[in-house]
Short mmCIF file of C-alpha atoms and ligand atoms in Angstrom, two decimals:
data_model
loop_
_atom_site.label_atom_id
_atom_site.label_comp_id
_atom_site.label_asym_id
_atom_site.label_seq_id
_atom_site.Cartn_x
_atom_site.Cartn_y
_atom_site.Cartn_z
CA UNK A 1 0.00 0.00 0.00
CA UNK A 2 2.85 2.33 0.81
CA UNK A 3 4.35 1.77 -2.61
CA UNK A 4 1.05 2.45 -4.34
CA UNK A 5 0.70 5.76 -2.47
CA UNK A 6 4.01 6.99 -3.89
CA UNK A 7 7.66 6.00 -3.73
CA UNK A 8 8.72 8.23 -0.85
CA UNK A 9 6.34 6.73 1.66
CA UNK A 10 8.79 3.94 2.22
CA UNK A 11 11.04 6.18 4.28
CA UNK A 12 8.42 6.49 7.00
CA UNK A 13 8.89 2.82 7.65
CA UNK A 14 12.67 2.92 7.63
CA UNK A 15 13.49 0.68 10.60
CA UNK A 16 16.78 2.51 11.19
CA UNK A 17 15.11 5.90 11.53
CA UNK A 18 12.38 4.48 13.67
CA UNK A 19 14.96 2.94 15.92
CA UNK A 20 16.91 6.20 16.35
CA UNK A 21 13.76 8.17 17.14
CA UNK A 22 12.58 5.56 19.62
CA UNK A 23 15.99 5.52 21.31
CA UNK A 24 15.92 9.28 21.70
CA UNK A 25 12.43 9.23 23.15
CA UNK A 26 13.34 6.44 25.60
CA UNK A 27 16.42 8.35 26.71
CA UNK A 28 14.39 11.50 27.01
CA UNK A 29 11.90 9.76 29.31
CA UNK A 30 14.75 8.22 31.34
CA UNK A 31 16.29 11.66 31.72
CA UNK A 32 13.25 12.88 33.61
CA UNK A 33 13.93 10.32 36.31
CA UNK A 34 17.71 10.57 36.25
CA UNK A 35 18.06 13.44 38.71
CA UNK A 36 15.60 11.98 41.21
CA UNK A 37 17.26 8.57 41.01
CA UNK A 38 20.72 10.01 41.70
CA UNK A 39 22.16 9.08 38.29
CA UNK A 40 23.52 12.58 37.62
CA UNK A 41 26.89 13.71 38.94
CA UNK A 42 29.66 16.13 38.02
CA UNK A 43 33.38 15.92 37.31
CA UNK A 44 35.95 18.72 37.38
CA UNK A 45 38.49 19.29 34.63
CA UNK A 46 41.56 21.33 35.63
CA UNK A 47 42.38 24.63 33.94
CA UNK A 48 46.11 25.34 34.16
CA UNK A 49 48.55 28.20 33.83
CA UNK A 50 50.78 27.30 30.86
CA UNK A 51 53.78 29.04 32.44
CA UNK A 52 53.74 27.27 35.79
CA UNK A 53 51.57 24.21 35.05
CA UNK A 54 49.68 25.13 38.23
CA UNK A 55 45.96 24.37 38.29
CA UNK A 56 44.19 27.71 38.56
CA UNK A 57 40.59 26.59 38.21
CA UNK A 58 38.31 23.91 36.83
CA UNK A 59 35.33 23.37 34.57
CA UNK A 60 32.37 21.49 35.99
CA UNK A 61 31.16 18.82 33.56
CA UNK A 62 27.91 16.90 33.95
CA UNK A 63 27.75 13.11 33.76
CA UNK A 64 24.83 10.69 33.52
CA UNK A 65 25.29 7.15 34.76
CA UNK A 66 22.36 5.36 33.12
CA UNK A 67 21.34 2.15 34.92
CA UNK A 68 21.32 0.06 31.71
CA UNK A 69 23.35 2.01 29.19
CA UNK A 70 26.22 3.06 31.39
CA UNK A 71 27.73 6.50 31.01
CA UNK A 72 25.78 8.58 28.48
CA UNK A 73 27.89 11.45 27.06
CA UNK A 74 26.61 15.02 27.54
CA UNK A 75 26.83 15.60 23.79
CA UNK A 76 24.03 13.02 23.55
CA UNK A 77 21.80 13.93 26.48
CA UNK A 78 22.20 17.73 26.74
CA UNK A 79 20.41 18.25 23.39
CA UNK A 80 17.62 15.93 24.61
CA UNK A 81 17.44 17.81 27.90
CA UNK A 82 17.19 21.07 25.97
CA UNK A 83 14.28 19.67 24.02
CA UNK A 84 12.29 18.13 26.86
CA UNK A 85 13.01 20.99 29.25
CA UNK A 86 14.86 18.96 31.89
CA UNK A 87 17.93 21.14 31.19
CA UNK A 88 16.41 23.75 33.52
CA UNK A 89 16.47 21.37 36.47
CA UNK A 90 19.79 19.81 35.46
CA UNK A 91 21.42 23.21 35.02
CA UNK A 92 20.24 24.44 38.42
CA UNK A 93 21.34 21.16 39.98
CA UNK A 94 24.84 21.43 38.49
CA UNK A 95 25.25 25.02 39.68
CA UNK A 96 24.06 24.09 43.18
CA UNK A 97 26.36 21.05 43.28
CA UNK A 98 29.32 23.19 42.21
CA UNK A 99 28.49 25.86 44.81
CA UNK A 100 28.15 23.31 47.60
CA UNK A 101 31.50 21.84 46.63
CA UNK A 102 33.14 25.27 46.58
CA UNK A 103 31.64 26.02 49.99
CA UNK A 104 33.03 22.77 51.37
CA UNK A 105 36.47 23.49 49.91
CA UNK A 106 36.46 26.97 51.40
CA UNK A 107 35.46 25.61 54.76
CA UNK A 108 38.22 23.01 54.70
CA UNK A 109 41.05 24.80 52.97
CA UNK A 110 40.42 28.53 53.27
CA UNK A 111 42.88 30.38 51.02
CA UNK A 112 43.98 27.18 49.33
CA UNK A 113 40.48 26.29 48.19
CA UNK A 114 39.95 25.96 44.45
CA UNK A 115 38.61 29.13 42.83
CA UNK A 116 37.68 30.03 39.25
CA UNK A 117 35.10 27.30 38.95
CA UNK A 118 33.38 27.33 35.53
CA UNK A 119 29.83 26.10 35.07
CA UNK A 120 28.19 25.59 31.67
CA UNK A 121 24.89 27.33 31.03
CA UNK A 122 22.60 26.30 28.19
CA UNK A 123 20.56 28.49 25.85
CA UNK A 124 17.32 27.46 27.45
CA UNK A 125 18.52 28.44 30.93
CA UNK A 126 19.66 31.82 29.68
CA UNK A 127 16.27 32.41 28.10
CA UNK A 128 14.46 32.27 31.45
CA UNK A 129 13.50 35.79 32.54
CA UNK A 130 14.50 35.02 36.13
CA UNK A 131 17.76 33.21 35.38
CA UNK A 132 19.99 35.75 37.15
CA UNK A 133 17.68 35.67 40.19
CA UNK A 134 17.97 31.87 40.31
CA UNK A 135 21.75 32.17 40.24
CA UNK A 136 21.64 34.79 42.98
CA UNK A 137 19.47 32.62 45.19
CA UNK A 138 21.70 29.55 44.75
CA UNK A 139 24.73 31.68 45.68
CA UNK A 140 22.93 33.03 48.74
CA UNK A 141 21.71 29.59 49.80
CA UNK A 142 25.21 28.09 49.54
CA UNK A 143 27.02 31.21 50.85
CA UNK A 144 29.47 31.21 47.94
CA UNK A 145 31.41 34.30 46.90
CA UNK A 146 30.18 35.11 43.35
CA UNK A 147 33.70 36.01 42.23
CA UNK A 148 34.63 32.31 42.56
CA UNK A 149 32.34 31.41 39.68
CA UNK A 150 32.50 31.74 35.93
CA UNK A 151 29.46 30.94 33.83
CA UNK A 152 30.22 29.53 30.36
CA UNK A 153 27.80 30.40 27.58
CA UNK A 154 28.16 29.44 23.93
CA UNK A 155 27.87 31.87 21.06
CA UNK A 156 24.89 29.91 19.82
CA UNK A 157 23.18 30.30 23.18
CA UNK A 158 23.80 34.03 23.24
CA UNK A 159 22.46 34.43 19.73
CA UNK A 160 19.44 32.17 20.22
CA UNK A 161 17.53 34.52 22.48
CA UNK A 162 17.15 38.28 22.90
CA UNK A 163 17.07 37.67 26.64
CA UNK A 164 20.70 36.52 26.69
CA UNK A 165 22.52 39.86 26.70
CA UNK A 166 20.48 41.43 29.51
CA UNK A 167 20.83 38.19 31.53
CA UNK A 168 24.60 38.27 31.05
CA UNK A 169 24.71 41.88 32.20
CA UNK A 170 22.75 40.95 35.34
CA UNK A 171 24.98 37.97 36.05
CA UNK A 172 28.00 40.23 35.86
CA UNK A 173 26.33 42.71 38.20
CA UNK A 174 26.04 39.89 40.71
CA UNK A 175 29.82 39.61 40.61
CA UNK A 176 30.21 36.42 38.57
CA UNK A 177 32.37 36.26 35.50
CA UNK A 178 31.16 35.13 32.09
CA UNK A 179 33.10 33.17 29.48
CA UNK A 180 32.21 32.61 25.85
CA UNK A 181 32.57 28.86 25.25
CA UNK A 182 33.62 27.09 22.04
CA UNK A 183 34.84 30.41 20.68
CA UNK A 184 35.33 30.39 16.93
CA UNK A 185 32.76 27.72 16.09
CA UNK A 186 29.75 30.04 15.90
CA UNK A 187 28.71 32.21 13.01
CA UNK A 188 29.46 35.67 14.29
CA UNK A 189 32.20 35.26 16.85
CA UNK A 190 33.82 38.61 16.23
CA UNK A 191 30.73 40.79 16.04
CA UNK A 192 29.42 39.07 19.14
CA UNK A 193 32.42 40.36 21.08
CA UNK A 194 31.30 43.90 20.43
CA UNK A 195 27.83 43.26 21.80
CA UNK A 196 28.57 40.82 24.57
CA UNK A 197 30.83 41.95 27.42
CA UNK A 198 32.49 38.69 28.44
CA UNK A 199 35.48 38.25 30.74
CA UNK A 200 37.00 35.23 29.03
CA UNK A 201 36.99 33.32 25.76
CA UNK A 202 37.43 29.60 25.53
CA UNK A 203 39.13 29.00 22.21
CA UNK A 204 37.57 25.86 20.77
CA UNK A 205 39.50 22.62 20.46
CA UNK A 206 39.06 22.72 16.68
CA UNK A 207 41.43 25.74 16.63
CA UNK A 208 43.76 24.38 19.25
CA UNK A 209 44.31 20.95 17.70
CA UNK A 210 46.15 22.35 14.68
CA UNK A 211 48.11 25.11 16.40
CA UNK A 212 51.44 23.37 15.81
CA UNK A 213 50.73 22.74 12.12
CA UNK A 214 51.09 24.87 9.00
CA UNK A 215 48.08 26.59 7.53
CA UNK A 216 45.33 29.09 8.03
CA UNK A 217 43.86 27.50 11.17
CA UNK A 218 47.16 27.73 13.00
CA UNK A 219 47.69 31.33 11.90
CA UNK A 220 44.32 32.29 13.30
CA UNK A 221 44.92 30.50 16.60
CA UNK A 222 48.39 31.99 17.09
CA UNK A 223 47.22 35.54 16.34
CA UNK A 224 43.86 35.36 18.06
CA UNK A 225 45.49 35.71 21.47
CA UNK A 226 46.89 39.19 20.84
CA UNK A 227 43.55 40.34 19.61
CA UNK A 228 41.72 38.84 22.61
CA UNK A 229 44.16 40.46 25.04
CA UNK A 230 43.74 43.85 23.37
CA UNK A 231 40.08 43.53 24.28
CA UNK A 232 41.14 43.01 27.89
CA UNK A 233 39.69 39.52 27.87
CA UNK A 234 41.27 36.32 29.21
CA UNK A 235 41.71 33.34 26.88
CA UNK A 236 41.62 29.66 27.71
CA UNK A 237 42.78 27.20 25.05
CA UNK A 238 40.49 24.16 25.08
CA UNK A 239 41.31 20.55 24.31
CA UNK A 240 45.10 20.64 24.60
CA UNK A 241 46.28 17.07 24.15
CA UNK A 242 49.99 17.24 23.35
CA UNK A 243 53.14 18.90 24.65
CA UNK A 244 53.77 20.39 21.20
CA UNK A 245 50.36 22.09 21.23
CA UNK A 246 51.02 23.44 24.74
CA UNK A 247 54.46 24.76 23.69
CA UNK A 248 53.09 26.50 20.62
CA UNK A 249 50.23 28.04 22.56
CA UNK A 250 52.66 29.35 25.19
CA UNK A 251 54.94 30.76 22.48
CA UNK A 252 51.97 32.46 20.87
CA UNK A 253 51.16 34.14 24.19
CA UNK A 254 48.40 31.97 25.64
CA UNK A 255 48.43 31.82 29.40
CA UNK A 256 45.62 29.41 30.30
CA UNK A 257 44.71 25.99 28.95
CA UNK A 258 42.54 22.97 29.53
CA UNK A 259 42.83 19.51 28.02
CA UNK A 260 43.65 15.84 28.48
CA UNK A 261 47.37 16.73 28.61
CA UNK A 262 46.81 18.47 31.94
CA UNK A 263 44.02 16.31 33.27
CA UNK A 264 40.82 14.60 32.25
CA UNK A 265 37.57 15.49 33.98
CA UNK A 266 37.99 14.06 37.50
CA UNK A 267 36.15 13.70 40.82
CA UNK A 268 36.24 16.68 43.20
CA UNK A 269 38.56 14.83 45.58
CA UNK A 270 41.20 14.47 42.85
CA UNK A 271 40.92 18.09 41.78
CA UNK A 272 41.36 19.38 45.31
CA UNK A 273 44.71 17.56 45.59
CA UNK A 274 46.05 19.92 42.95
CA UNK A 275 45.22 22.96 45.05
CA UNK A 276 46.15 21.82 48.48
CA UNK A 277 49.82 21.59 49.32
CA UNK A 278 50.68 18.31 51.05
CA UNK A 279 49.82 18.40 54.75
CA UNK A 280 52.85 18.18 57.02
CA UNK A 281 53.19 14.66 58.29
CA UNK A 282 52.34 14.16 61.96
CA UNK A 283 54.81 11.33 62.20
CA UNK A 284 58.32 12.78 62.20
P1 LIG B 301 32.46 22.11 26.66
O1 LIG B 301 31.78 23.00 27.62
O2 LIG B 301 33.19 22.75 25.53
O3 LIG B 301 33.43 21.20 27.53
C1 LIG B 301 34.66 20.72 27.09
C2 LIG B 301 34.52 19.31 26.57
O4 LIG B 301 35.75 18.92 25.96
C3 LIG B 301 34.26 18.28 27.68
O5 LIG B 301 33.50 17.24 27.10
C4 LIG B 301 35.67 17.77 27.96
O6 LIG B 301 35.70 16.50 28.57
C5 LIG B 301 36.22 17.74 26.57
N1 LIG B 301 37.67 17.81 26.56
C6 LIG B 301 38.48 18.43 27.44
N2 LIG B 301 39.78 18.30 27.11
C7 LIG B 301 39.80 17.56 25.98
C8 LIG B 301 40.86 17.08 25.14
O7 LIG B 301 42.05 17.30 25.38
N3 LIG B 301 40.50 16.36 24.04
C9 LIG B 301 39.19 16.09 23.76
N4 LIG B 301 38.94 15.36 22.68
N5 LIG B 301 38.16 16.53 24.52
C10 LIG B 301 38.46 17.26 25.62
P2 LIG B 301 32.21 16.64 27.83
O8 LIG B 301 32.41 16.60 29.32
O9 LIG B 301 31.87 15.38 27.12
O10 LIG B 301 31.11 17.73 27.55
C11 LIG B 301 30.71 18.02 26.24
C12 LIG B 301 29.85 19.23 26.20
O11 LIG B 301 28.63 19.03 26.91
C13 LIG B 301 30.49 20.45 26.88
O12 LIG B 301 31.42 21.07 26.02
C14 LIG B 301 29.25 21.30 27.13
O13 LIG B 301 28.86 21.97 25.96
C15 LIG B 301 28.22 20.24 27.45
N6 LIG B 301 28.10 20.16 28.92
C16 LIG B 301 28.84 19.47 29.82
N7 LIG B 301 28.40 19.68 31.08
C17 LIG B 301 27.35 20.54 30.98
C18 LIG B 301 26.46 21.16 31.93
O14 LIG B 301 26.55 20.99 33.16
N8 LIG B 301 25.49 21.98 31.42
C19 LIG B 301 25.37 22.22 30.08
N9 LIG B 301 24.39 23.06 29.66
N10 LIG B 301 26.19 21.68 29.16
C20 LIG B 301 27.17 20.84 29.61
MG1 LIG B 302 32.29 24.61 28.65
MG1 LIG B 303 34.16 24.48 25.57
MG1 LIG B 304 34.15 22.74 23.14
#
């Protein structure tokens, strides 16, 4: 019957497509329960100073341990969470988790506690009229100094809603810093800088991976840093995997970097070891 109705009808019965759609909808339903069932947690990836190799901060990265499927990558479930709206709860949960962790570190380690903790914010979160108020109330509830936190927003998120720029301004008024994530992958990176007063740019891995090579990409990456600094903005090179990349970035003038070379996303307890100098042994 499908054939009689016209050739193209067949694609509606494509078992592959059906399967993919069904998978997504199952995952989407599972996601609604994930937070309540304690399947969501966060890891911390170090951000280092390229001159000293010291860890100066960390990015908070969400993880989902699915009871049957194992670890589901955020690149898979964040888009689903954006679509079914659970990103609002997940985003608030991640920020609260990060703040509680920071509070605990400050309590335990005082001056040595990790600072410059970056939290990713999605387009949908930024589009909420009361987003900045939510951030303020989480900070108040957890008694965290706003200057400890950096919120990472992507160019796409900023461009997807008119509400983004005023929200960013309010977030900065609260005393948090804002970083533009995946810089260079959007469609209007440079013009966005004029409109959007960010404190830091995270230069995307796609620019960093070829920094040691010949060619246009490397020229952009090596020269981008001077331009970013002239704006008075900090730059973090993302996805640094090799010593050669790190050397070239340092030579080009980059100061901060993040990537597997310096540390994979890790539990809070492992990150804190990088901040805290070894305790003097009680046993002589
Ligand atoms: P992102 O914010 O650009 O985060 C950096 C991603 O690059 C992380 O992937 C990190 O593990 C990965 N990465 C770091 N160093 C290297 C490296 O040297 N090589 C390679 N190949 N990859 C590296 P992850 O954790 O899988 O997260 C992917 C994306 O999911 C993030 O990209 C971010 O856009 C999103 N995401 C993660 N956590 C959250 C969250 O709490 N909220 C929201 N809205 N999005 C999140
Ligand atoms: Mg990020
Ligand atoms: Mg990034
Ligand atoms: Mg990226």
